[in-house]
Coordinates of C-alpha atoms and ligand atoms in Angstrom, one line a residue:
X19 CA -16.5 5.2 2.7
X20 CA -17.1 8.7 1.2
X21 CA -14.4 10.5 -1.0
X22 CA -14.0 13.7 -0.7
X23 CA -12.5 16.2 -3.3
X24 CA -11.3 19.3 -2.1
X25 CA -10.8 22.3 -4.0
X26 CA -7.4 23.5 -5.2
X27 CA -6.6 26.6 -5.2
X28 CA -3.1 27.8 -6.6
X29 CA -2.6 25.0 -10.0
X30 CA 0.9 24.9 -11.0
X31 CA 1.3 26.2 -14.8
X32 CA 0.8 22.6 -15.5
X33 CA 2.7 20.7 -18.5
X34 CA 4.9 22.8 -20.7
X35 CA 8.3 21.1 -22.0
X36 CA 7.3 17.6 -22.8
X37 CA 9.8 16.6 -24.6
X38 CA 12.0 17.3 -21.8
X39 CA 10.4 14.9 -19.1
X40 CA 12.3 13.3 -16.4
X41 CA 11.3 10.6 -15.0
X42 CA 9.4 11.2 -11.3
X43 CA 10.3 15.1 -10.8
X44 CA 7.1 17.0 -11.6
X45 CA 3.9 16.3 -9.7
X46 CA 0.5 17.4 -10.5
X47 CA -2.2 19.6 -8.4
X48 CA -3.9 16.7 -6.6
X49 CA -3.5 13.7 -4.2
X50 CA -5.0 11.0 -2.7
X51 CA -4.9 10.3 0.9
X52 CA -6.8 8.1 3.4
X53 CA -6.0 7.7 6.7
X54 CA -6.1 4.0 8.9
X55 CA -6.4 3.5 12.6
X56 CA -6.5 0.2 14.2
X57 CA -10.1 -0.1 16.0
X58 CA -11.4 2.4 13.2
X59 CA -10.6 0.9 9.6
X60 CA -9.4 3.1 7.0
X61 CA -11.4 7.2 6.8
X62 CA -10.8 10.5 5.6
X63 CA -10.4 9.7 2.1
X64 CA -9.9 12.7 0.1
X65 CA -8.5 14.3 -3.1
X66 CA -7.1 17.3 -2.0
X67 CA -4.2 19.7 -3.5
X68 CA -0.7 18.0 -3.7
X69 CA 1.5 18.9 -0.8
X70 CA 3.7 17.9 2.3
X71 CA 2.9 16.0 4.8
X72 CA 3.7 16.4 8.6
X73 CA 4.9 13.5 10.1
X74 CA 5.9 12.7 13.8
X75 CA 9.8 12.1 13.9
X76 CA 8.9 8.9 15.4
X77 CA 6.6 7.6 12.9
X78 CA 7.1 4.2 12.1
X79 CA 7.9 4.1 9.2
X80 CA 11.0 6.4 9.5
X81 CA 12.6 3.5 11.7
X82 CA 11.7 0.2 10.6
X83 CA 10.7 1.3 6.6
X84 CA 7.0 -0.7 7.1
X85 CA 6.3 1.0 3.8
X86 CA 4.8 -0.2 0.2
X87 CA 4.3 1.1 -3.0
X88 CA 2.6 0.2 -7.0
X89 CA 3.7 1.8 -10.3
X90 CA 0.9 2.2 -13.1
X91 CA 0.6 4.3 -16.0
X92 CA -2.0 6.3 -17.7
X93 CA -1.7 6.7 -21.2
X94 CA -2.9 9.3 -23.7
X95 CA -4.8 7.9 -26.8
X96 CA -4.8 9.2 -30.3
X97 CA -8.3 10.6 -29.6
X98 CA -7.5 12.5 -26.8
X99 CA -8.8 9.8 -24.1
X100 CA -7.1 8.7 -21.4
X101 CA -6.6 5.3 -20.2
X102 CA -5.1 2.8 -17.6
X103 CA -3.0 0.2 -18.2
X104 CA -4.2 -3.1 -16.0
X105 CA -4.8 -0.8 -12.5
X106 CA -6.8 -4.0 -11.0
X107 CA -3.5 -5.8 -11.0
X108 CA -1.8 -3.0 -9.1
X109 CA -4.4 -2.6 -6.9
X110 CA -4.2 -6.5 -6.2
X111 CA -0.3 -6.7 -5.4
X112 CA -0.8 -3.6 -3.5
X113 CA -2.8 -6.1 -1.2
X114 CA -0.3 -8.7 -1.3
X115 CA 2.9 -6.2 -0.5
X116 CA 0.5 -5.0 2.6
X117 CA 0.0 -8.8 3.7
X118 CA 3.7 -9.5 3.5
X119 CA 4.3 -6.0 5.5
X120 CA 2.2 -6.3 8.3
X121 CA -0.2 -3.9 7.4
X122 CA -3.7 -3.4 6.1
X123 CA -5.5 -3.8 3.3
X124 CA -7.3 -1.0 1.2
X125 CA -10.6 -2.4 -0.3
X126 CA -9.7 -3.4 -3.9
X127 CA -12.6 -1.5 -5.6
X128 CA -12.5 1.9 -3.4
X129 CA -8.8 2.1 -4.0
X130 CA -9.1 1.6 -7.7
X131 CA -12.1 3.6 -8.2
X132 CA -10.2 6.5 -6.3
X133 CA -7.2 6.0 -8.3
X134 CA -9.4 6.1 -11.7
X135 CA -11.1 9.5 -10.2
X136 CA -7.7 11.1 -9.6
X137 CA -6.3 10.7 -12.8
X138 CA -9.8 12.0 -14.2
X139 CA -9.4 15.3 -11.9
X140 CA -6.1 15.8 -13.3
X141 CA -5.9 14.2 -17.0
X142 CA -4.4 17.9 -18.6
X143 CA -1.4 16.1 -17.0
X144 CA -1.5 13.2 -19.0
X145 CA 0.8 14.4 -21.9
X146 CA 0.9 13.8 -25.7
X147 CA 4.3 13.3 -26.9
X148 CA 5.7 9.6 -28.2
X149 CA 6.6 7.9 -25.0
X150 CA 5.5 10.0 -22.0
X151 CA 2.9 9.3 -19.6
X152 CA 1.3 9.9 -16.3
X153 CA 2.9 7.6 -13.6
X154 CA 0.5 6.8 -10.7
X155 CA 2.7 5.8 -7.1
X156 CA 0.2 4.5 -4.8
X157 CA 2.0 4.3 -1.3
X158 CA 1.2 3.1 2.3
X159 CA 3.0 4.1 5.4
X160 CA 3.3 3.4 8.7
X161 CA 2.6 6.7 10.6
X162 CA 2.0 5.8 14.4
X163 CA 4.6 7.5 16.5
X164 CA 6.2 4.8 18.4
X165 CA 9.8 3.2 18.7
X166 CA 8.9 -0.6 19.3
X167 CA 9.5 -2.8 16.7
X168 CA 5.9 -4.3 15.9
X169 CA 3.3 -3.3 13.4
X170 CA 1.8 0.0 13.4
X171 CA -1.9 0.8 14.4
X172 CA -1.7 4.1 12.0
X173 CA -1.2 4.1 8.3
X174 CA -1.3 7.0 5.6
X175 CA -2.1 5.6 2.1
X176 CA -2.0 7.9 -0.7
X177 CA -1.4 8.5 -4.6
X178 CA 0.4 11.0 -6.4
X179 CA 1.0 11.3 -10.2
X180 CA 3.7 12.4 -12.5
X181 CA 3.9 13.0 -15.8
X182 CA 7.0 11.1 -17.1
X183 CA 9.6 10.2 -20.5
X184 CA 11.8 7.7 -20.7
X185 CA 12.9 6.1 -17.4
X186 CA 16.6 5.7 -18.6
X187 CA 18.2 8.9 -20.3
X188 CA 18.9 7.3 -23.3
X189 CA 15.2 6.2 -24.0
X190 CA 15.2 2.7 -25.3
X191 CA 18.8 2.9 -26.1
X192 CA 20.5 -0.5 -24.8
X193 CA 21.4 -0.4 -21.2
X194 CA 24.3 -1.9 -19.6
X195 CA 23.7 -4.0 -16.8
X196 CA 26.1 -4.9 -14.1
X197 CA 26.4 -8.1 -12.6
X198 CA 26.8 -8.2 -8.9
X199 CA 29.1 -11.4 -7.5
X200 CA 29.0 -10.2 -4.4
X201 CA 26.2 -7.9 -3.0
X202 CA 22.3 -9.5 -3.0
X203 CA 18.9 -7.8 -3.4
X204 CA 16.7 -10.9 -2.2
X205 CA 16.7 -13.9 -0.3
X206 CA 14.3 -17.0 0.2
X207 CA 11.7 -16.3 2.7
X208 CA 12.8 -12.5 2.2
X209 CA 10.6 -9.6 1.0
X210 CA 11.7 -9.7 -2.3
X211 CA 8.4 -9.9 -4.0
X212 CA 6.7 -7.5 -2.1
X213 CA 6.6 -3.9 -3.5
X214 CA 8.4 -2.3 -0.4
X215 CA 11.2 0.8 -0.1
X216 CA 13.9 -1.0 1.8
X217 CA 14.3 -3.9 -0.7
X218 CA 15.1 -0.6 -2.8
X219 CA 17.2 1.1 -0.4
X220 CA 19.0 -2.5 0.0
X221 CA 19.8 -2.4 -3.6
X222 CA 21.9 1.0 -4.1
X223 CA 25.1 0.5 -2.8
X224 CA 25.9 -2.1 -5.7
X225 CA 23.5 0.2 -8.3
X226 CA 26.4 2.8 -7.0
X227 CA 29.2 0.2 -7.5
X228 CA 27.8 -0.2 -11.4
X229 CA 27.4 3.1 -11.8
X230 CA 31.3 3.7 -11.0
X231 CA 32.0 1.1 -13.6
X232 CA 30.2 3.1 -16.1
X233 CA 27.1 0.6 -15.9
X234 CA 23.2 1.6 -16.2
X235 CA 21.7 -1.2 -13.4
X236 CA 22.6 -4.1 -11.3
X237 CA 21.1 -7.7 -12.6
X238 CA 21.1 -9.7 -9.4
X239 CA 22.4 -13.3 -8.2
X240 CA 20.3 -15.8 -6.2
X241 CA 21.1 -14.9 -3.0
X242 CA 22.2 -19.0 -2.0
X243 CA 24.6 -20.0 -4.9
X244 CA 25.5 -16.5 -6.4
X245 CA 24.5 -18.7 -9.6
X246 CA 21.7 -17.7 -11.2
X247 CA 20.2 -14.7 -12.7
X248 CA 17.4 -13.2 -11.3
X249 CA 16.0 -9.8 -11.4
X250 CA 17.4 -5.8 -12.1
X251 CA 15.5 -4.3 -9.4
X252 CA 13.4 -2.1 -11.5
X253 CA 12.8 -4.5 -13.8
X254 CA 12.4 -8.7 -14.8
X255 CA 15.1 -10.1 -16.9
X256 CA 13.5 -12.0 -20.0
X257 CA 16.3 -14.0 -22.2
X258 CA 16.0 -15.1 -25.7
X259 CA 17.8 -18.3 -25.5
X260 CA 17.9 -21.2 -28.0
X261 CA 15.3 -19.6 -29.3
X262 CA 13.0 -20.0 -26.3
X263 CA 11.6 -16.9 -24.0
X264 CA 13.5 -17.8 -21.1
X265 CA 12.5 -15.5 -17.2
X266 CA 13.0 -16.4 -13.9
X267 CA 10.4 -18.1 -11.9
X268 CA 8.4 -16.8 -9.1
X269 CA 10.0 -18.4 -5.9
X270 CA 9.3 -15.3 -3.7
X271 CA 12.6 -13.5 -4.5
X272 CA 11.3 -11.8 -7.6
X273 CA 8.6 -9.3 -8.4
X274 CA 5.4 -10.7 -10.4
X275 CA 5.9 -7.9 -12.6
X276 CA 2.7 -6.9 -14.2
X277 CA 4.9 -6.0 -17.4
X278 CA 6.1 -9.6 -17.1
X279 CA 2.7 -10.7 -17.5
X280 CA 2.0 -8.9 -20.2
X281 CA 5.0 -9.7 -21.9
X282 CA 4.7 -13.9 -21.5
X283 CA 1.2 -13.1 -22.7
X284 CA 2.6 -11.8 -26.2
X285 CA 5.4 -14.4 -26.4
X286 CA 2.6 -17.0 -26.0
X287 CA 1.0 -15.5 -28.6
X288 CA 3.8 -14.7 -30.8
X289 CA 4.4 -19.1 -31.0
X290 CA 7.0 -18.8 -28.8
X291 CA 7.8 -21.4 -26.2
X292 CA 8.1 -20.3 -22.6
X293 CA 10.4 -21.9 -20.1
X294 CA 10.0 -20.0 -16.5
X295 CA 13.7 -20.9 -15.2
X296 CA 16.4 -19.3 -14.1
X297 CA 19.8 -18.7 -16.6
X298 CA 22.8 -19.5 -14.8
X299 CA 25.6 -16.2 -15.1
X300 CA 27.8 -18.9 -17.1
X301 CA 24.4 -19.0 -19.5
X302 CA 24.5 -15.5 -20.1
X303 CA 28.2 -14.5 -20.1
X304 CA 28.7 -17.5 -22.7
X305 CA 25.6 -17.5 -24.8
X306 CA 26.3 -14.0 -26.3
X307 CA 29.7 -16.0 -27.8
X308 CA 28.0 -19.3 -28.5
X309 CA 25.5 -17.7 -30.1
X310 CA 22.2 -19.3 -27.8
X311 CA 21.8 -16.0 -26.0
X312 CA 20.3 -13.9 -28.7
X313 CA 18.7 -11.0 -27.1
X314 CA 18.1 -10.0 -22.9
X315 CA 15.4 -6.8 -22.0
X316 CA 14.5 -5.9 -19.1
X317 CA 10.8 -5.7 -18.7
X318 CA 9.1 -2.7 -15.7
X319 CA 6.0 -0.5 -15.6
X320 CA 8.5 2.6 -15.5
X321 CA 11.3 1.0 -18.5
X322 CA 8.2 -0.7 -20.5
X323 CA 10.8 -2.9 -22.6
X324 CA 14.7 -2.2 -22.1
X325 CA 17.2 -3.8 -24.1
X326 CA 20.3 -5.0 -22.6
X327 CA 22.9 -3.6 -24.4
X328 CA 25.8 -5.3 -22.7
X329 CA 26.3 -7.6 -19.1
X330 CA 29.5 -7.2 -17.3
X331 CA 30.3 -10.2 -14.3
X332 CA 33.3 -10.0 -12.4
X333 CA 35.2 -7.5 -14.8
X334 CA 34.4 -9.4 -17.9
X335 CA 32.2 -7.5 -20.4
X336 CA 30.2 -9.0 -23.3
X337 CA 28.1 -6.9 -25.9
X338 CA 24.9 -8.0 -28.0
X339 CA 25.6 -7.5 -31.9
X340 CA 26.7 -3.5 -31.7
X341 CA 24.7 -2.7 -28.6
X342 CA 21.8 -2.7 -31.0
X343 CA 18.4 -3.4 -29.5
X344 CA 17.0 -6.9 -30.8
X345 CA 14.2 -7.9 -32.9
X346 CA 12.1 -9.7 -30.7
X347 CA 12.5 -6.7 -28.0
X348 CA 11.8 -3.8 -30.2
X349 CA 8.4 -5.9 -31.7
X350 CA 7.5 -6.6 -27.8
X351 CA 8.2 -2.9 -27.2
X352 CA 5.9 -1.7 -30.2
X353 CA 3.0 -4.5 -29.5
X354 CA 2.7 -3.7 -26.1
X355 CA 2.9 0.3 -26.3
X356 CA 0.6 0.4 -28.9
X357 CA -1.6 -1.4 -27.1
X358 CA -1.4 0.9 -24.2
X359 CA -1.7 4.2 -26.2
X360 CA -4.9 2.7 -27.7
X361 CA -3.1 2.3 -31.2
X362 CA -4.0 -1.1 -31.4
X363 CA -6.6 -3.1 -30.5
X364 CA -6.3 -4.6 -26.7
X365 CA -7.4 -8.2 -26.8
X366 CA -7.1 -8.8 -23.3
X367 CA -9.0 -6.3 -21.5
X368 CA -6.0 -4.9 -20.6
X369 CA -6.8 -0.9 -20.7
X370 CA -9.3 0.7 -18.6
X371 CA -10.5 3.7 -20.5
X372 CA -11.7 6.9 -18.4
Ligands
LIG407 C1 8.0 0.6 -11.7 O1 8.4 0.1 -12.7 O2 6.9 1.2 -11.5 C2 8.8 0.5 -10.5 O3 8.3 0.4 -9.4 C3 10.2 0.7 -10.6 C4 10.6 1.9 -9.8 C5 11.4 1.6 -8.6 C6 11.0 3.1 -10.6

C-alpha cells in the first residue's frame, strides 16, 4: 500500500511553554489515517493535517466501543536526534488488542514504518526539556454505520501525537493509590489485556470514588476473590517484597505492559530475583508495618516509573517512609529514562533512532 503525505497548510505556532506540558492537550500539524473495508483490505493511507473527523451517528463504534488503542513515546536525545522507544512491541499488541476485538489487523511493518515517518514529519514537536516527550496514540475504530451488534466491516485506524510532561501533576512525586473493595476493572475471560476504551471507561466511576477521597488512582482487586492485587489501570503494580521484585502475572486480566517488560528486564539484571505472583491486599496493607513491603511503583508508557506514595483499602491508610519515593524505584526510573533519552547506552535494542 502507498502512503500518501499531504501538504499542511495553516501549522499551529508549534511548541512554546514546555515546561508547562500537560499531559494529552496539544496536538501536532499531522495525522495518520487509513481506512479498512471488508472485501477491500485496509487503503487510503495518508499523512495529512491534524483535524476532525466526520463520523455517522451510527457508527459502530459509538454504540458498542469496538475500539483499540497503543501508547509510545518518542524521545529527544542530547544530540538533537529523535528516537522511539520499543515501537515494534506496540505495533505487535496493537495486533493482539484487534484479535481480541473483532477487528483487523494492520500489517506490522506498514504500520510501524508509517508511525516512524510521522514522527519524522513532525519531530520540531518532540521537545527538549527534562521529562517531556512526544506521545504517539495509535487508534482503531469501528466506523460502519449500523445498529446490530456484530463486527464492523469499516474501520478508521489512525495516529496522532502530543507532546507531553509528567502524566501525574506532581511529576514523580509519590502517588496515592486507592484500593477498590468493591468495584472491578477485569475479569477472567474479559478484555482486560487488550488495549481497548471501554475497559477505560469501566474503570472511572471508582478512579472518581478515589479521587473524592483525596486519592491519585485506583489499584484493582481480582475480580473472583476481591483478594489480590492486580493492576492501576494506567499502569502495572511492581512490589519490593522480601526483597524480591514481586508483579502480577499475565492471566488475561492485566496489560503486558511494555514498561513491565522493560522494567523485569532491569530487575533481572540488577541481581534481583523475580517472582510473577500476585500480592494479596493483606500483603500490601501489612508489609508497609512488618517491614517486607519495602517499596510499590507503578510502571506505564505515559507514568514511566511512579512511586506509590501511600495505599488506602477500605478506609485504612498506610504510608511508605515519609511518602518518599524508594531507592530501587528512583534507580529503575533513571536507568530506564536514560536509556530512552539516549543518555546511556541501550543494551537491548530497545530505541529505534530516526
Ligand atoms: C499509556 O501508558 O500509554 C496508557 O495507555 C495509559 C493511558 C490510558 C494514559
Amino acid at each position: 500500500m502507498k502512503l500518501d503525505i499531504l501538504p499542511v497548510t495553516n501549522p499551529k505556532p508549534g511548541l512554546s511553554e514546555e515546561t508547562d506540558l500537560a499531559f494529552g492537550r496539544t496536538f501536532t500539524d499531522r495525522m495518520f489515517v487509513m481506512q479498512y473495508d471488508t472485501g477491500k483490505g485496509w487503503h487510503s493511507a495518508r499523512i495529512e493535517p491534524y483535524g476532525p473527523f466526520s463520523l455517522d451517528p451510527a457508527a459502530m463504534v459509538l454504540h458498542y466501543s469496538q475500539e483499540i488503542f497503543e501508547g509510545l513515546k518518542a524521545f529527544r536525545r542530547p544530540d538533537g536526534k529523535v528516537a522511539l522507544f520499543r515501537p515494534s512491541d506496540n505495533v505487535t499488541r496493537f495486533n493482539l488488542s484487534a484479535q481480541r476485538m473483532c477487528m483487523p489487523e494492520v500489517d506490522n511493518e506498514f504500520f510501524l514504518d508509517a508511525i516512524l515517518k510521522l514522527v519524522q514529519l513532525e519531530s520540531d514537536w518532540v521537545p527538549f526539556s527534562e521529562g517531556t516527550s512526544l506521545y504517539i496514540r495509535p487508534t482503531m475504530i469501528a466506523t460502519e454505520a449500523m445498529l446490530g451488534v456484530r463486527p464492523a466491516d469499516q474501520y478508521l485506524c489512525y495516529v496522532i501525537l502530543s507532546p507531553v510532561g509528567a502524566y501525574y501533576k506532581g511529576g514523580i512525586a509519590p502517588v496515592k493509590i486507592w484500593i477498590s473493595d468493591h468495584y472491578v476493572r477485569a475479569t477472567q475471560g474479559g478484555t482486560g489485556e487488550a488495549k481497548t476504551g471501554g475497559n477505560y471507561a469501566a474503570s472511572l466511576y471508582a478512579a472518581k470514588e478515589a479521587a473524592e477521597n483525596g486519592y491519585d488512582q485506583v489499584l484493582w482487586l481480582d475480580a473472583k476473590e476481591r483478594k489480590y492485587v492486580e493492576e492501576v489501570g494506567s499502569m502495572n503494580m511492581f512490589f519490593l517484597y522480601d526483597d524480591k521484585i514481586v508483579t502480577s502475572p499475565l492471566r488475561g486480566t492485566v496489560l503486558d505492559g511494555i514498561t513491565r517488560r522493560s522494567v523485569l528486564t532491569l530487575c533481572k539484571e540488577m541481581g534481583y530475583d523475580i517472582e510473577e505472583r500476585a500480592l494479596t491486599v493483606d500483603e500490601v496493607m501489612e508489609g508497609i508495618g512488618n517491614g517486607r513491603l519495602k517499596e510499590a511503583f507503578g510502571t506505564g508508557t505515559a507514568v514511566v516509573i511512579s512511586p506509590v506514595g501511600s495505599f488506602c483499602y477500605k478506609g485504612e491508610s498506610v504510608s511508605f517512609n515519609n511518602g518518599d519515593p524508594g531507592e530501587l524505584t528512583m534507580k529503575l526510573y533513571k536507568t530506564l529514562t536514560d536509556i530512552q533519552y539516549g543518555r546511556k547506552a541501550d543494551p537491548h535494542g530497545w530505541v529505534t533512532i530516526l
